[in-house]
CSV table of C-alpha atoms in Angstrom, one decimal:
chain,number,residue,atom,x,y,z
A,226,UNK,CA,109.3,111.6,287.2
A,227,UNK,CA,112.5,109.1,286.9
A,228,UNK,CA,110.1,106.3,285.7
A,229,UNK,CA,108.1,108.5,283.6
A,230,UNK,CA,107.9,107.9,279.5
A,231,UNK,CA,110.4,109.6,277.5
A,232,UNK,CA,108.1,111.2,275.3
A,233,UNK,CA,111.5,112.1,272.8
A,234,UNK,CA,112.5,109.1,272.9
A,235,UNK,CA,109.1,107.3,271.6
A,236,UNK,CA,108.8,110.2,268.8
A,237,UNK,CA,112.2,109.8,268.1
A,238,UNK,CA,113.5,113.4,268.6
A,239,UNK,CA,116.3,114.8,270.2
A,240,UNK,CA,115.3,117.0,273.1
A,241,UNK,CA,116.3,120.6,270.8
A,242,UNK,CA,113.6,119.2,268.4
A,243,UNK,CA,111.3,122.3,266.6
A,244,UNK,CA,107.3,122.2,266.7
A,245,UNK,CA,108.0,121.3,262.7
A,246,UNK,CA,110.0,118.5,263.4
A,247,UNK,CA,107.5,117.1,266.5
A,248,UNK,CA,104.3,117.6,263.9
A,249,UNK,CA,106.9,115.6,260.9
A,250,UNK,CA,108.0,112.8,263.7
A,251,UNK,CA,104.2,112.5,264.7
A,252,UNK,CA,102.6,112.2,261.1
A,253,UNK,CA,105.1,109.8,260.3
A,254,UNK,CA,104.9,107.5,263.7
A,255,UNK,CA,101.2,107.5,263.3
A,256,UNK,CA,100.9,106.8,260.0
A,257,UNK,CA,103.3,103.8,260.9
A,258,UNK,CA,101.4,102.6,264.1
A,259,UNK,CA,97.7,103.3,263.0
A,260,UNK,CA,95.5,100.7,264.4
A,261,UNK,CA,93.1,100.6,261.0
A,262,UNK,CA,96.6,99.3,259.4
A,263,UNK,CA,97.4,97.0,262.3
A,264,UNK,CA,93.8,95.3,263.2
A,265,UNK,CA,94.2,93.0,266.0
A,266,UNK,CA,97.4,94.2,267.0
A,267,UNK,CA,97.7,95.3,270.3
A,268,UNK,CA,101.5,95.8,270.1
A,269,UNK,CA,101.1,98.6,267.6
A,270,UNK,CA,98.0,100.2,269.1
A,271,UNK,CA,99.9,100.9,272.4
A,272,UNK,CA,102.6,102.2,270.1
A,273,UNK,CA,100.2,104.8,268.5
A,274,UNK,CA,98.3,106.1,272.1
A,275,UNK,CA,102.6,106.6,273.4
A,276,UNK,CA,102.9,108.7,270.2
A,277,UNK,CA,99.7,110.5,271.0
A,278,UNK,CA,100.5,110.9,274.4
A,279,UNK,CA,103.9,112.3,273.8
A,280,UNK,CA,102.8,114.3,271.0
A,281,UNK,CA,100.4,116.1,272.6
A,282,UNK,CA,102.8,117.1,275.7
A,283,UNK,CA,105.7,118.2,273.4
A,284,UNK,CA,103.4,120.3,270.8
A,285,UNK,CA,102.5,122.3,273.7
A,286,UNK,CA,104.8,124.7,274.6
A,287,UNK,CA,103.8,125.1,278.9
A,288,UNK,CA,103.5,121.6,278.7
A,289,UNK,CA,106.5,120.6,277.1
A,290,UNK,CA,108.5,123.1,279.6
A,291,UNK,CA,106.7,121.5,282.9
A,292,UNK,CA,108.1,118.1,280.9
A,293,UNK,CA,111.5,119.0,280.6
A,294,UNK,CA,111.8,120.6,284.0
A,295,UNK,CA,111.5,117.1,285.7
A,296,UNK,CA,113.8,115.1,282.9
A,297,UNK,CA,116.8,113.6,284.1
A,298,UNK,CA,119.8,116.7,284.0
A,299,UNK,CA,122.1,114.1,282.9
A,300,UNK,CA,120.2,113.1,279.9
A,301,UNK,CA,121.6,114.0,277.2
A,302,UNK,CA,124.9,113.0,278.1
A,303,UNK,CA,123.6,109.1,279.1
A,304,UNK,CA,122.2,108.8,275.8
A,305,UNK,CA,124.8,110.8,273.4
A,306,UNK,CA,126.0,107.9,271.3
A,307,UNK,CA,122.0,106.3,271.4
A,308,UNK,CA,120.4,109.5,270.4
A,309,UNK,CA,123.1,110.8,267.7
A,310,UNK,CA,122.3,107.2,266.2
A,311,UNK,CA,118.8,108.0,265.9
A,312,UNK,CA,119.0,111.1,265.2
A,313,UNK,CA,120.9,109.8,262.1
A,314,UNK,CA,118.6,107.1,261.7
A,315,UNK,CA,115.4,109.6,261.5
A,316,UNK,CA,117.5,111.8,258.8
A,317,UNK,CA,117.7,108.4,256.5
A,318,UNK,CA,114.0,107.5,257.1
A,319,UNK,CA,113.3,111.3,255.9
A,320,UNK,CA,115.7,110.6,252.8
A,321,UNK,CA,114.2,107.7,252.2
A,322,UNK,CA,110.7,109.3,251.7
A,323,UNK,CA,111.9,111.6,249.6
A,324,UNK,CA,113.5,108.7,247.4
A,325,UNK,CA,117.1,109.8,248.4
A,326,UNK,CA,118.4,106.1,249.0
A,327,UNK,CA,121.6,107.0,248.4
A,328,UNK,CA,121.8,109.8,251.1
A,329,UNK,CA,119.6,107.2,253.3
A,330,UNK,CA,122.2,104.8,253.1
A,331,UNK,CA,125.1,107.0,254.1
A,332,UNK,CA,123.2,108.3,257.3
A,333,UNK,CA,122.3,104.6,258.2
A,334,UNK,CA,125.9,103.7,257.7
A,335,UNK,CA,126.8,106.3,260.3
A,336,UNK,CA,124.1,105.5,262.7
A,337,UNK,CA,125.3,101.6,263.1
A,338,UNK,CA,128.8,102.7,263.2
A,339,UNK,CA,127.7,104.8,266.5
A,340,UNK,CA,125.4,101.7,267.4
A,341,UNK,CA,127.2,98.3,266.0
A,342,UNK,CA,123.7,95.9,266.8
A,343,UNK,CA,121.2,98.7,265.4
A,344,UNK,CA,118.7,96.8,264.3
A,345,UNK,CA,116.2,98.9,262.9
A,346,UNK,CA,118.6,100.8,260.8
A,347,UNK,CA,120.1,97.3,259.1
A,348,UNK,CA,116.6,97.2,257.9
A,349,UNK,CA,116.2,100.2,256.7
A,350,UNK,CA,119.6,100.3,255.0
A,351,UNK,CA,118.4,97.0,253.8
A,352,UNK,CA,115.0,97.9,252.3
A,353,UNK,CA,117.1,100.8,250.9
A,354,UNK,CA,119.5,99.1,249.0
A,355,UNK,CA,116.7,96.9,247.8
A,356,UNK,CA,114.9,99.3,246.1
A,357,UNK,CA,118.4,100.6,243.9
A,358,UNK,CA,118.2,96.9,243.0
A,359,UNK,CA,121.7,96.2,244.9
A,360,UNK,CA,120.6,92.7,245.5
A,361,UNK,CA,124.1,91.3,246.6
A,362,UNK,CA,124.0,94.4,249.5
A,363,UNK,CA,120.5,93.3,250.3
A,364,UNK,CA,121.5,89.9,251.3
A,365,UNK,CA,124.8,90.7,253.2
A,366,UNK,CA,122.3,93.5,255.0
A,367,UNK,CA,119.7,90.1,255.8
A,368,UNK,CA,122.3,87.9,256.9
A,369,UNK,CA,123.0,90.8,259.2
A,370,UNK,CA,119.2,91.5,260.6
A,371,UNK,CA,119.0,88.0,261.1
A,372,UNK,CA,122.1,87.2,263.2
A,373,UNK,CA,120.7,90.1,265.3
A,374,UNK,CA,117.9,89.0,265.7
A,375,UNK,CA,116.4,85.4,264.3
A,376,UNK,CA,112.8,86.2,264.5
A,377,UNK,CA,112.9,89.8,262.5
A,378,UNK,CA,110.6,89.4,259.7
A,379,UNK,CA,112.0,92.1,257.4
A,380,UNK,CA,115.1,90.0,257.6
A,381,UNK,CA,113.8,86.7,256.0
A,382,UNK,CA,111.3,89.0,253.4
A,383,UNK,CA,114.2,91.2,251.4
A,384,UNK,CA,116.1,87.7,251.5
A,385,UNK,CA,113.3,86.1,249.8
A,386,UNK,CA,113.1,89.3,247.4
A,387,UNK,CA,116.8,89.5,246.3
A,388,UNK,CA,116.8,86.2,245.9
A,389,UNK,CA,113.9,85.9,243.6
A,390,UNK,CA,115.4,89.0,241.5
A,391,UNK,CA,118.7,87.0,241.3
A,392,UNK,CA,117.1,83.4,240.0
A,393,UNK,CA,117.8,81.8,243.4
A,394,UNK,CA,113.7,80.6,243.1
A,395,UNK,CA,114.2,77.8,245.7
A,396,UNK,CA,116.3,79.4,247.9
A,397,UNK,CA,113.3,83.0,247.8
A,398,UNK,CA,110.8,80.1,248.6
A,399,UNK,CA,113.1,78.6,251.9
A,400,UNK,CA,113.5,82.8,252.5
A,401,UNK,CA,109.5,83.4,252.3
A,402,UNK,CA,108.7,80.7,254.0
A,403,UNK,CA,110.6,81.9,257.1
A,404,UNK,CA,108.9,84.7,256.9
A,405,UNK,CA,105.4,83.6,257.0
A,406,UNK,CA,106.2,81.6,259.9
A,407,UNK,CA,106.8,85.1,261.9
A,408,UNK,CA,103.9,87.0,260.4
A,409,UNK,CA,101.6,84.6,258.8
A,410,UNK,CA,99.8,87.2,257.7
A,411,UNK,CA,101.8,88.7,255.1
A,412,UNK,CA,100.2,88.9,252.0
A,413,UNK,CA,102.8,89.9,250.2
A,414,UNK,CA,105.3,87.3,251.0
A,415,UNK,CA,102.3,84.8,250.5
A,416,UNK,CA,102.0,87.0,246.8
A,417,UNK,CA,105.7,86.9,246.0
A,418,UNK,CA,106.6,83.1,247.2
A,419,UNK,CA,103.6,82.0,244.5
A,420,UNK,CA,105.4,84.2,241.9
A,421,UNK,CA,108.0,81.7,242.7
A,422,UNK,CA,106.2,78.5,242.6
A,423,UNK,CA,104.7,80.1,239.5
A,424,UNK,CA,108.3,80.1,237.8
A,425,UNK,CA,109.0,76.9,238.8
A,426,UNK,CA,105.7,75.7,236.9
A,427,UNK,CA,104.2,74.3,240.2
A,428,UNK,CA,101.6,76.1,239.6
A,429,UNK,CA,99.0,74.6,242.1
A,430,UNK,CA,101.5,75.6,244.9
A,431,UNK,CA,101.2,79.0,243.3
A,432,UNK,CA,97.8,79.1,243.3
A,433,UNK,CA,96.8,77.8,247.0
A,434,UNK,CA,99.4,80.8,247.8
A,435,UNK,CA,97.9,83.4,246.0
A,436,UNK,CA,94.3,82.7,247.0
A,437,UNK,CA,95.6,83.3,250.7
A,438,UNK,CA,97.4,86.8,249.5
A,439,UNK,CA,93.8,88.0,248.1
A,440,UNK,CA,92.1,86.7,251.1
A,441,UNK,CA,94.6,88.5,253.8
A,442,UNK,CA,94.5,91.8,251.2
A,443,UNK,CA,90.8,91.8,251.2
A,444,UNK,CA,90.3,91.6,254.8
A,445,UNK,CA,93.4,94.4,254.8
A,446,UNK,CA,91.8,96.6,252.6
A,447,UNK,CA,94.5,96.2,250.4
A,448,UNK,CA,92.5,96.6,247.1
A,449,UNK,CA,95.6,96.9,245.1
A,450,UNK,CA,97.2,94.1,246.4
A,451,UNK,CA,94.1,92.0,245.7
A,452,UNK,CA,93.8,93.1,241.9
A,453,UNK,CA,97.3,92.0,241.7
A,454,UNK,CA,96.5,88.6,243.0
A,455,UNK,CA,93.3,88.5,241.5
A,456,UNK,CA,95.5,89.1,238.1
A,457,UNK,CA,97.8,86.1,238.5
A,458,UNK,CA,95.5,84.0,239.5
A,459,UNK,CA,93.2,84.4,236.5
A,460,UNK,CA,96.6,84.1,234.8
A,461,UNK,CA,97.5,81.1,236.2
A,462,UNK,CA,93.9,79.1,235.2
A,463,UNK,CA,94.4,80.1,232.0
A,464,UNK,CA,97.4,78.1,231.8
A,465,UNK,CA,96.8,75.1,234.1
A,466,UNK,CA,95.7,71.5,233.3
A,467,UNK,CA,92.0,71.0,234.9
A,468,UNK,CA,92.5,67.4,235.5
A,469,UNK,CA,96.1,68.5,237.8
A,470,UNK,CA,94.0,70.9,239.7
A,471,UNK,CA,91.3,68.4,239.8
A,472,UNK,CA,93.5,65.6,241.2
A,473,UNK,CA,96.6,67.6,243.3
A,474,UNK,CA,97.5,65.1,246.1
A,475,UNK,CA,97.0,68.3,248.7
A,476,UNK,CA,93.3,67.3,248.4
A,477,UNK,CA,92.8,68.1,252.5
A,478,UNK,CA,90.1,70.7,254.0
A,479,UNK,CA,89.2,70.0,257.2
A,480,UNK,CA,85.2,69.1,257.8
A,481,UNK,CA,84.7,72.5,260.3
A,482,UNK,CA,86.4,74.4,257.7
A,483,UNK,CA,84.7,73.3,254.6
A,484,UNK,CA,80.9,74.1,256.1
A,485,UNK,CA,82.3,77.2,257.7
A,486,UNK,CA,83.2,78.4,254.0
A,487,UNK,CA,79.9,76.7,252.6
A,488,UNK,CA,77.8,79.3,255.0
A,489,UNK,CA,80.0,82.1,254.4
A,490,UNK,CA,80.4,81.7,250.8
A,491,UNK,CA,76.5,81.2,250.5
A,492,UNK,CA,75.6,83.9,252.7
A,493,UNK,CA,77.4,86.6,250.8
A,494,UNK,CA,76.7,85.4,247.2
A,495,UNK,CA,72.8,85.7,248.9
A,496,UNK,CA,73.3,89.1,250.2
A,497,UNK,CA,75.4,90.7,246.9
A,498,UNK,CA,75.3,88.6,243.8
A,499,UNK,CA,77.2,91.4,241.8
A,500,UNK,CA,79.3,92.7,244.3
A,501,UNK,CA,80.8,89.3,246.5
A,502,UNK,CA,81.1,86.8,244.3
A,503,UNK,CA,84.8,87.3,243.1
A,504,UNK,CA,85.5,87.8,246.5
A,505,UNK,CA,84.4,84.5,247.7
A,506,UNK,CA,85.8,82.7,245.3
A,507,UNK,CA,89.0,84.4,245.7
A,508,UNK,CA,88.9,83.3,249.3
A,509,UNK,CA,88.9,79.7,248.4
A,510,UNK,CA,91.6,77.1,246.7
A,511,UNK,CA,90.8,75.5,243.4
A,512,UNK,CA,89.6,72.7,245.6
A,513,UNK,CA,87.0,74.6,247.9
A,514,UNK,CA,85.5,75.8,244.7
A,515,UNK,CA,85.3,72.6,243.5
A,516,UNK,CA,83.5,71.1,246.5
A,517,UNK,CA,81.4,74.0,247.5
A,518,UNK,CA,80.1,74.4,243.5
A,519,UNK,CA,79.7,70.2,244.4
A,520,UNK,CA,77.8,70.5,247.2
A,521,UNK,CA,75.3,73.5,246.1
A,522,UNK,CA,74.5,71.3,243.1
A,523,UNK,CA,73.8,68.2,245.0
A,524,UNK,CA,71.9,69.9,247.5
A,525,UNK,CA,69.5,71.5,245.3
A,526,UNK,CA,68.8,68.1,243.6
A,527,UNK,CA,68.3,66.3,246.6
A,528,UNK,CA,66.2,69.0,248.0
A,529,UNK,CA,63.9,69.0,245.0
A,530,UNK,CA,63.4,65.0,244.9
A,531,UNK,CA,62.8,65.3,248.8
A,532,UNK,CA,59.7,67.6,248.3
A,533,UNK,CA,58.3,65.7,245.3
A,534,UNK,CA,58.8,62.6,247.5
A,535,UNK,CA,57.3,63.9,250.6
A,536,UNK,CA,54.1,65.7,248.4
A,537,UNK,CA,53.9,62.1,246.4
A,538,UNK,CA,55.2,59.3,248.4
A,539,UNK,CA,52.2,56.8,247.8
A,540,UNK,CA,52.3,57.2,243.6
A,541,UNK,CA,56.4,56.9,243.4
A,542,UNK,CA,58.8,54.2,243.2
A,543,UNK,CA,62.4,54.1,243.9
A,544,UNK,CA,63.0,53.6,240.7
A,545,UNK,CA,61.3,56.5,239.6
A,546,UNK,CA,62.9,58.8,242.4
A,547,UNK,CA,66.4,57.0,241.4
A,548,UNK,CA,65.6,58.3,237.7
A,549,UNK,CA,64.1,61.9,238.9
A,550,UNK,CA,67.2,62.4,241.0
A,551,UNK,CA,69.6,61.8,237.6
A,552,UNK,CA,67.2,63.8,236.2
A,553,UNK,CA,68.0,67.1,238.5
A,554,UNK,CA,71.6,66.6,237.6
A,555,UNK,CA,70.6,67.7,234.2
A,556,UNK,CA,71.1,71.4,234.8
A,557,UNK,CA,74.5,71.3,236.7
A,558,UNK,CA,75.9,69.1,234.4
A,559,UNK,CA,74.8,71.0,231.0
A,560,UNK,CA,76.0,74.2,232.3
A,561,UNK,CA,79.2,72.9,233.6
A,562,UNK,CA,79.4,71.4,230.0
A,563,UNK,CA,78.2,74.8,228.2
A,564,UNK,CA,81.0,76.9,230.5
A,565,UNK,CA,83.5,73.8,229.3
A,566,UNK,CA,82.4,74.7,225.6
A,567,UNK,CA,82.5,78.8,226.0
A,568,UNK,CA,86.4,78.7,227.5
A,569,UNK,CA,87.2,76.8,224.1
A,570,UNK,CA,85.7,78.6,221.9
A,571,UNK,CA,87.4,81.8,223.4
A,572,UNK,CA,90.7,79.8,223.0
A,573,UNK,CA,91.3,79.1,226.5
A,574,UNK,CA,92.1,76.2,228.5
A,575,UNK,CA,89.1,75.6,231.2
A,576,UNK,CA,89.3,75.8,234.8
A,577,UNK,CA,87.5,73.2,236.2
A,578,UNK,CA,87.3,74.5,239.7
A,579,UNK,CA,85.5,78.3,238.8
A,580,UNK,CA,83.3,76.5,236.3
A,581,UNK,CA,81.8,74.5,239.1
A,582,UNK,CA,81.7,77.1,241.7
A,583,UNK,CA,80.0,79.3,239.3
A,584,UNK,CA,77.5,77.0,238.5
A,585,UNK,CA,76.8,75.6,241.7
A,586,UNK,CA,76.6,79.2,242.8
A,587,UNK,CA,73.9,79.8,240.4
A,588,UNK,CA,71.1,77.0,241.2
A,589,UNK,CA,71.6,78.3,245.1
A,590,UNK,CA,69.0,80.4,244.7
A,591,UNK,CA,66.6,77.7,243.4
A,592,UNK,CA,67.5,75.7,245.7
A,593,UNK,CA,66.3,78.0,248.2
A,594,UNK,CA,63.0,78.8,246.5
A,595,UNK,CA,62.5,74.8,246.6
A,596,UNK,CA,63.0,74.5,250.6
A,597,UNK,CA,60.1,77.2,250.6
A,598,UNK,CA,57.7,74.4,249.2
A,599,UNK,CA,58.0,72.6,252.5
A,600,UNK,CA,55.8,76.2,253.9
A,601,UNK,CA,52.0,76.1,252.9
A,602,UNK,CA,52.7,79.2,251.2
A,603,UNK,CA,50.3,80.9,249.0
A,604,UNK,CA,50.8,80.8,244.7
A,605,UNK,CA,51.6,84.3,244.1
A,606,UNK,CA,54.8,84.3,246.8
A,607,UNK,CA,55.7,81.6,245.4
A,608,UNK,CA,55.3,82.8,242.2
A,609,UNK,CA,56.9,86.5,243.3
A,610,UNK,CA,59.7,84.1,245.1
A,611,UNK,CA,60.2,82.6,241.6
A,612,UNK,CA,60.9,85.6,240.0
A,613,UNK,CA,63.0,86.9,242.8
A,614,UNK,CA,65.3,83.4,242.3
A,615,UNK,CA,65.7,84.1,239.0
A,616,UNK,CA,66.8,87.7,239.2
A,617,UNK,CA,69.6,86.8,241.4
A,618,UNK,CA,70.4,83.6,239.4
A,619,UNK,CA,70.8,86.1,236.6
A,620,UNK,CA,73.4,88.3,238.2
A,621,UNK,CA,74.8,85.3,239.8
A,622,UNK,CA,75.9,84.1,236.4
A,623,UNK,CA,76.7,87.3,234.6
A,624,UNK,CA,79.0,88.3,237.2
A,625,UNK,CA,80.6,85.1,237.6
A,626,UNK,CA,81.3,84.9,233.7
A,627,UNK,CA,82.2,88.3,233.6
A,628,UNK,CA,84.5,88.5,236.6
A,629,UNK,CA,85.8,85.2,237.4
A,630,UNK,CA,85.6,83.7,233.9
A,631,UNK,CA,87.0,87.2,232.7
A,632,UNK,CA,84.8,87.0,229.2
A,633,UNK,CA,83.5,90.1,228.0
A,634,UNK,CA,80.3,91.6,228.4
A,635,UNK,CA,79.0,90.9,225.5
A,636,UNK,CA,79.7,87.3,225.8
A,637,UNK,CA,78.8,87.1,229.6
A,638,UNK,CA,75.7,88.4,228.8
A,639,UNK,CA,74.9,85.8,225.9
A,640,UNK,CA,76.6,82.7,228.3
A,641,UNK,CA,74.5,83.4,231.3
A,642,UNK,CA,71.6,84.4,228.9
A,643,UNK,CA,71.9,80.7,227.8
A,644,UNK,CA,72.3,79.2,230.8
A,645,UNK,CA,69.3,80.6,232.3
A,646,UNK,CA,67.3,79.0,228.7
A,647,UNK,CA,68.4,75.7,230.2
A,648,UNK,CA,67.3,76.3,233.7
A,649,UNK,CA,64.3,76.9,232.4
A,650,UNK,CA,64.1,74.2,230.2
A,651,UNK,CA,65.0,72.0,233.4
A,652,UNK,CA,62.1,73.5,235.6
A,653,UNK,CA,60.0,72.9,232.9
A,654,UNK,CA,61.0,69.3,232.9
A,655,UNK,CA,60.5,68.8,236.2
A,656,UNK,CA,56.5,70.4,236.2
């Protein structure tokens, strides 16, 4: 048994611990460890089976006694100074839960006096002092955590934090960046360095940042944390120039990338209209949407000229195809137009990008309903495939004015009822 686990160690217990204090170390350990709050992580899902383990051989008292039998005699004494740290360590994470920072603070002072390089404890003290808003504690605590070690996240986050409630805005962005490149999928310090950019009006800095909080939330199941982003970011449009988002010099998506997004985008909008389509567009920068709602615009229109061209090559010119093909623009430039017109009259300033990912969103359908003319289908699918289009082009556009546009309901429902007059209006053009 010398090389065995020390199951009081990894619950972080002393060895007199009480079946009360085993089930209150094990709650909180898992809780902490859980693999559906660490996905992918294997580091933290061989943490939570030790815990397991350990737990279920200490909460049982014949077990526990075999346990102890074949521990080290000298154990306690080895490890008096290590364990009285952490037993004072656990008593400020406890105080801490109850909101007792104050008490927190004074056992983690104790525990690094017994343990000078106590990492853990810095950032506890750290994270404690942060929330009673002792900012100028919080950064002596950081410069601490990261001269012990140069790679602890925690360190680099509560810089960035203090920093930002102290007006040091550049200085939270050097912070937060740091942190990201240790744990790149932190949303919050993603969140929190856009809050940043935000202040310092570069707002498309803030954007790209925030769209990658909602996106990591989201996949967390952080719903909270993507309403908050969600919040800014409709915020943020409402305040920034369309022509600057339009033309931002960080105008770079890889090829792979962009038709990775175009499938995934299109498949969800196709599978829940109502339900995916902030989602997907909350996944994407300002100039994603704008190509994607680009590309499913164009590619309806070409589609469409295709099938009239391969049903009625011998009777058409090229200059009639040239004109049909301006023609099919019709639609996703009116509504981009009519979306233009709605934001102004509700006395807001347009964003350019949503508009077009909207509407491009919107003729998808369609445009799948056109490929099906290439199939010698029958009239009445195509006529049932019609209506079918048209139902989801319907919740396509009332959800996307209602929850990316954020209008009402009342004026969703007149916007997308309008826009669906001009589809119309187009098909019937094109017959």
């Amino acid at each position: 048994m010398k090389n065995a686990k020390n199951y009081y160690t990894i619950l972080q217990i002393s060895r007199q611990a009480t079946v009360a204090q085993i089930k209150e170390a094990y709650r909180r350990l898992a809780r902490q460890y859980h693999p559906d709050l660490h996905p992918n992580d294997p580091i933290s899902e061989d943490k939570f089976k030790e815990v397991c383990e350990a737990y279920e051989i200490l909460i049982n008292p014949d077990k526990r006694i075999q346990y102890d039998r074949n521990l080290p005699e000298d154990f306690e004494t080895k490890k008096k100074d290590s364990s009285s740290a952490k037993s004072l360590y656990i008593q400020g994470i406890n105080k801490a839960l109850d909101k007792n920072y104050q008490g927190a603070i004074k056992d983690y002072n104790q525990a690094i006096k017994l343990k000078h390089n106590f990492l853990e404890a810095y950032v506890k003290r750290c994270e404690a002092y942060f929330n009673l808003n002792q900012d100028h504690q919080v950064l002596a605590d950081c410069q601490s955590i990261i001269r012990i070690d140069s790679h602890c996240f925690e360190g680099y986050y509560y810089l960035g934090r203090s920093r930002q409630r102290l007006g040091y805005l550049n200085g939270a962005i050097e912070a937060y960046t740091q942190a990201i490149d240790i744990k790149n999928d932190s949303a919050y310090s993603y969140y929190y360095r856009a809050l940043s950019y935000d202040e310092l009006d570069d707002k498309i800095k803030a954007l790209n940042d925030l769209h990658k909080a909602a996106n990591i939330f989201e996949i967390k199941g952080d719903f909270r944390g993507l309403q908050l982003a969600q919040n800014k970011i409709n915020y943020i449009n409402k305040k920034i120039n369309p022509i600057e988002q339009l033309f931002n010099r960080d105008f770079s998506t890889p090829k792979t990338s962009i038709i990775k997004l175009i499938f995934t985008t299109s498949f969800n909008i196709i599978i829940d209209p109502g339900g995916r389509i902030l989602s997907s567009w909350s996944k994407l920068t300002p100039k994603q949407a704008l190509i994607i709602g680009c590309f499913y615009g164009l590619l309806g229109n070409i589609i469409n000229v295709l099938n009239i061209y391969i049903n009625k090559q011998d009777m058409l010119s090229q200059t009639y195809l040239i004109n049909l093909f301006i023609l099919g623009l019709f639609p996703f430039i009116s509504l981009t137009i009519l979306s233009l017109i709605f934001y102004l009259i509700n006395h807001r300033i347009p964003n350019l990008a949503s508009i077009i990912f909207v509407v491009g969103a919107s003729l998808l359908p369609a445009t799948l309903i056109i490929m099906t003319n290439f199939l010698n289908l029958p009239n009445f699918v195509k006529l049932i495939l019609m209506i079918f289009a048209l139902c989801y082009t319907i919740l396509i556009l009332y959800n996307g004015c209602l929850q990316i546009f954020n209008f009402s309901e009342k004026n969703s429902a007149f916007v997308s009822s309008t826009m669906i007059t001009i589809i119309s209006l187009n098909i019937w053009l094109f017959s």
